Coordinates of C-alpha atoms in Angstrom, one line a residue:
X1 CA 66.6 79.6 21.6
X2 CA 67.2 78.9 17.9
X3 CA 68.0 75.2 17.4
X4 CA 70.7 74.2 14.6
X5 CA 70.0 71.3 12.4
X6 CA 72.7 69.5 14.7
X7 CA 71.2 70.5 18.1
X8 CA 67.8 69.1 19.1
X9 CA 65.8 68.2 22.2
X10 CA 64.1 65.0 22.2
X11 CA 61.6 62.6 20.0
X12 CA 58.6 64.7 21.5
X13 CA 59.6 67.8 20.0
X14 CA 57.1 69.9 17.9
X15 CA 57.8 69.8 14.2
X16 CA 58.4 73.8 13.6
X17 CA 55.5 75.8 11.5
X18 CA 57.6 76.3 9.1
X19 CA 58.9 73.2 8.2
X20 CA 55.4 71.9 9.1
X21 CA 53.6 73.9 6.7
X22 CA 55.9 74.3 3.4
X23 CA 56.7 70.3 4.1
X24 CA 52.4 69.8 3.7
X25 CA 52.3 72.7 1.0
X26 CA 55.3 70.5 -1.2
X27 CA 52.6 67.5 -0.9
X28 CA 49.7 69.5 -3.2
X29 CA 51.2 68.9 -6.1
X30 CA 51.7 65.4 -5.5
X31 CA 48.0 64.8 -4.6
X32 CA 46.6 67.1 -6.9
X33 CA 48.3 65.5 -10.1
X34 CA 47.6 61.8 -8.9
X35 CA 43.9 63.0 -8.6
X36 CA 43.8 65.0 -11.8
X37 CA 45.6 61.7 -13.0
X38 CA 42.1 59.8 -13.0
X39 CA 40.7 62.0 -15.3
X40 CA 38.5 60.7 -18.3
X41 CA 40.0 63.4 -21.0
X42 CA 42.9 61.8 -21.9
X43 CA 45.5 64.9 -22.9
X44 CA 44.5 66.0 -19.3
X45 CA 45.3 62.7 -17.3
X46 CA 48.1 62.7 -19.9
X47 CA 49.4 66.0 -18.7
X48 CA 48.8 65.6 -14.7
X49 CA 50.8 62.5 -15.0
X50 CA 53.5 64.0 -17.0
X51 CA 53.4 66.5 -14.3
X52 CA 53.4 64.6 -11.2
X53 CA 56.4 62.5 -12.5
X54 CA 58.4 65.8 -13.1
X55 CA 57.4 67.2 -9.5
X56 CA 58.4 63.4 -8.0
X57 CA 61.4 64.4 -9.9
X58 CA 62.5 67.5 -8.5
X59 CA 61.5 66.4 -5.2
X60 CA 63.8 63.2 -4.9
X61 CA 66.6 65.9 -6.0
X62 CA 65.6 68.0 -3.4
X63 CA 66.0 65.5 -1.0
X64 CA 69.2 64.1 -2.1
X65 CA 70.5 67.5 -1.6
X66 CA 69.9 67.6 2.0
X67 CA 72.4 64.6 1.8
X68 CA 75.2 66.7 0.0
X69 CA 74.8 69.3 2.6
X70 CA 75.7 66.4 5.2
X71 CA 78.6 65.9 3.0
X72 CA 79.9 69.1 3.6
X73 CA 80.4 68.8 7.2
X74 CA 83.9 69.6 8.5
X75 CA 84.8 67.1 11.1
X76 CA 84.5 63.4 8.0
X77 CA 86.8 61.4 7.2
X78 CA 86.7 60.7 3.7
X79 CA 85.0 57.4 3.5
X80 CA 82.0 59.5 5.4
X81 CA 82.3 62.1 3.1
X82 CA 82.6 60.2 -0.4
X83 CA 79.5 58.0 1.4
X84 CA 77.0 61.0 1.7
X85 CA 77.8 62.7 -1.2
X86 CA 77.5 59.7 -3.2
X87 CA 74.2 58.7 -1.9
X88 CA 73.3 62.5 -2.5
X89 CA 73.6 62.3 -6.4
X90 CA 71.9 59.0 -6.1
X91 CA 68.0 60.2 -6.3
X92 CA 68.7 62.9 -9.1
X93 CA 70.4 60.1 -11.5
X94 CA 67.3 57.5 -10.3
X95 CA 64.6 60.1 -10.8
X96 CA 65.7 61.9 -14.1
X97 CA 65.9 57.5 -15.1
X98 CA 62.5 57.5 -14.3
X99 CA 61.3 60.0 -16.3
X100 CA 63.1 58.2 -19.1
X101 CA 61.7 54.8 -18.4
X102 CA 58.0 54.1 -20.2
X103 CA 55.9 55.3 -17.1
X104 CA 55.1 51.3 -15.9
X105 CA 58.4 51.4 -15.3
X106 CA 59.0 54.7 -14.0
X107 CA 56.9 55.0 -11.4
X108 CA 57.7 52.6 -9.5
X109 CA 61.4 53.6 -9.9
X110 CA 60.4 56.7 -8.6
X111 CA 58.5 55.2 -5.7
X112 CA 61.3 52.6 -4.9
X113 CA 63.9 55.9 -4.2
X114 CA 61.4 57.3 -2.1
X115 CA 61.3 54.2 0.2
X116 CA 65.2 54.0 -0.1
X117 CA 65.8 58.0 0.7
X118 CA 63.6 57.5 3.3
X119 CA 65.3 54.5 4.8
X120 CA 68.9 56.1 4.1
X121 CA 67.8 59.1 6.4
X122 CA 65.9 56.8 9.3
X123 CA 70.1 54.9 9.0
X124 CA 71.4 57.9 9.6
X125 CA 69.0 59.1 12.4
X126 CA 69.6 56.1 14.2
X127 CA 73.3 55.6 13.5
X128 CA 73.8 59.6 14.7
X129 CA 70.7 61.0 16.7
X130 CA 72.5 64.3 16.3
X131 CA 72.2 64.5 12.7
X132 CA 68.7 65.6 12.6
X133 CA 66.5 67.8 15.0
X134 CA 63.9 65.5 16.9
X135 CA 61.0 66.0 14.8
X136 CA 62.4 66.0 11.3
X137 CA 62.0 62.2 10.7
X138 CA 58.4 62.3 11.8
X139 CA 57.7 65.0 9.6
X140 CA 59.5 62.7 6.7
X141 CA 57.4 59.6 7.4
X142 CA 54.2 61.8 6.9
X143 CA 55.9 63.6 3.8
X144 CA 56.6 59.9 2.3
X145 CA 53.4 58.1 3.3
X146 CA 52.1 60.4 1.3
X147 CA 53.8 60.5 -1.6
X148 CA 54.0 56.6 -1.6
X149 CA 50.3 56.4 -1.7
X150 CA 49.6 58.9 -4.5
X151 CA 52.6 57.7 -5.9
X152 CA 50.2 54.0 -6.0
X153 CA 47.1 56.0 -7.3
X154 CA 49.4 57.5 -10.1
X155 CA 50.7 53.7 -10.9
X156 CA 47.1 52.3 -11.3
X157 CA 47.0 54.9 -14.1
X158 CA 49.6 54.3 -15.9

């Protein structure tokens, strides 16, 4: 039985292969760039940091997409609706500040949306359980522990 994103069995359930493996797969770049970020040639460090900010980037749009897509749900009132597709565009405008920003401040600009994305899709799990399947906000709290922490080795770099 195929499970829509709005139909889920409990906390317990197995985070699908899938989404288990391409959500781990989307966290190489972020380790691999903080690493390659403590590098002593400088246009190297230079360029894995430039890259890990971009990737950061793309990945808070990414996730504020998935917010849009809530947006688009038939059965909102408008508040709802003008709610999650304003939070959506929020993590684009942040990130593409970030990369702006000189990267002291940027980074942790880029690391604060992470926390708040994070904490805007744990409200929404808990305000509506049917929102998301089961497992979809453990697999997030790996994704973002992750991220945070090279997002912290990226910040003692810059």
């Amino acid at each position: 039985m195929q499970h829509s994103l709005h139909s889920h069995a409990g906390p317990g359930e197995r985070i699908p292969l899938p989404a288990l493996l391409l959500g781990v797969a989307g966290l190489l770049p972020f380790v691999f760039f903080a690493a390659l970020g403590w590098s002593s040639d400088s246009l190297e460090r230079g360029h894995a940091l430039t890259t890990y900010f971009a990737y950061a980037a793309s990945i808070l749009s990414f996730l504020g997409g998935l917010h849009w897509a809530l947006g688009l749900e038939p059965d909102l009132s408008n508040s709802e609706r003008w709610l999650r597709m304003s939070w959506a565009v929020l993590p684009p405008l942040v990130a593409w500040a970030a990369l702006l920003a000189p990267w002291r401040v940027g980074i942790w600009l880029l690391l604060a949306m992470f926390v708040a994305q994070y904490g805007a899709d744990m409200l929404l799990s808990r305000a509506d359980p049917d929102h998301y399947p089961g497992w979809f906000m453990r697999l997030r709290f790996g994704l973002t522990v992750v991220v945070l922490l090279t997002g912290l080795a990226v910040a003692t770099r810059v």
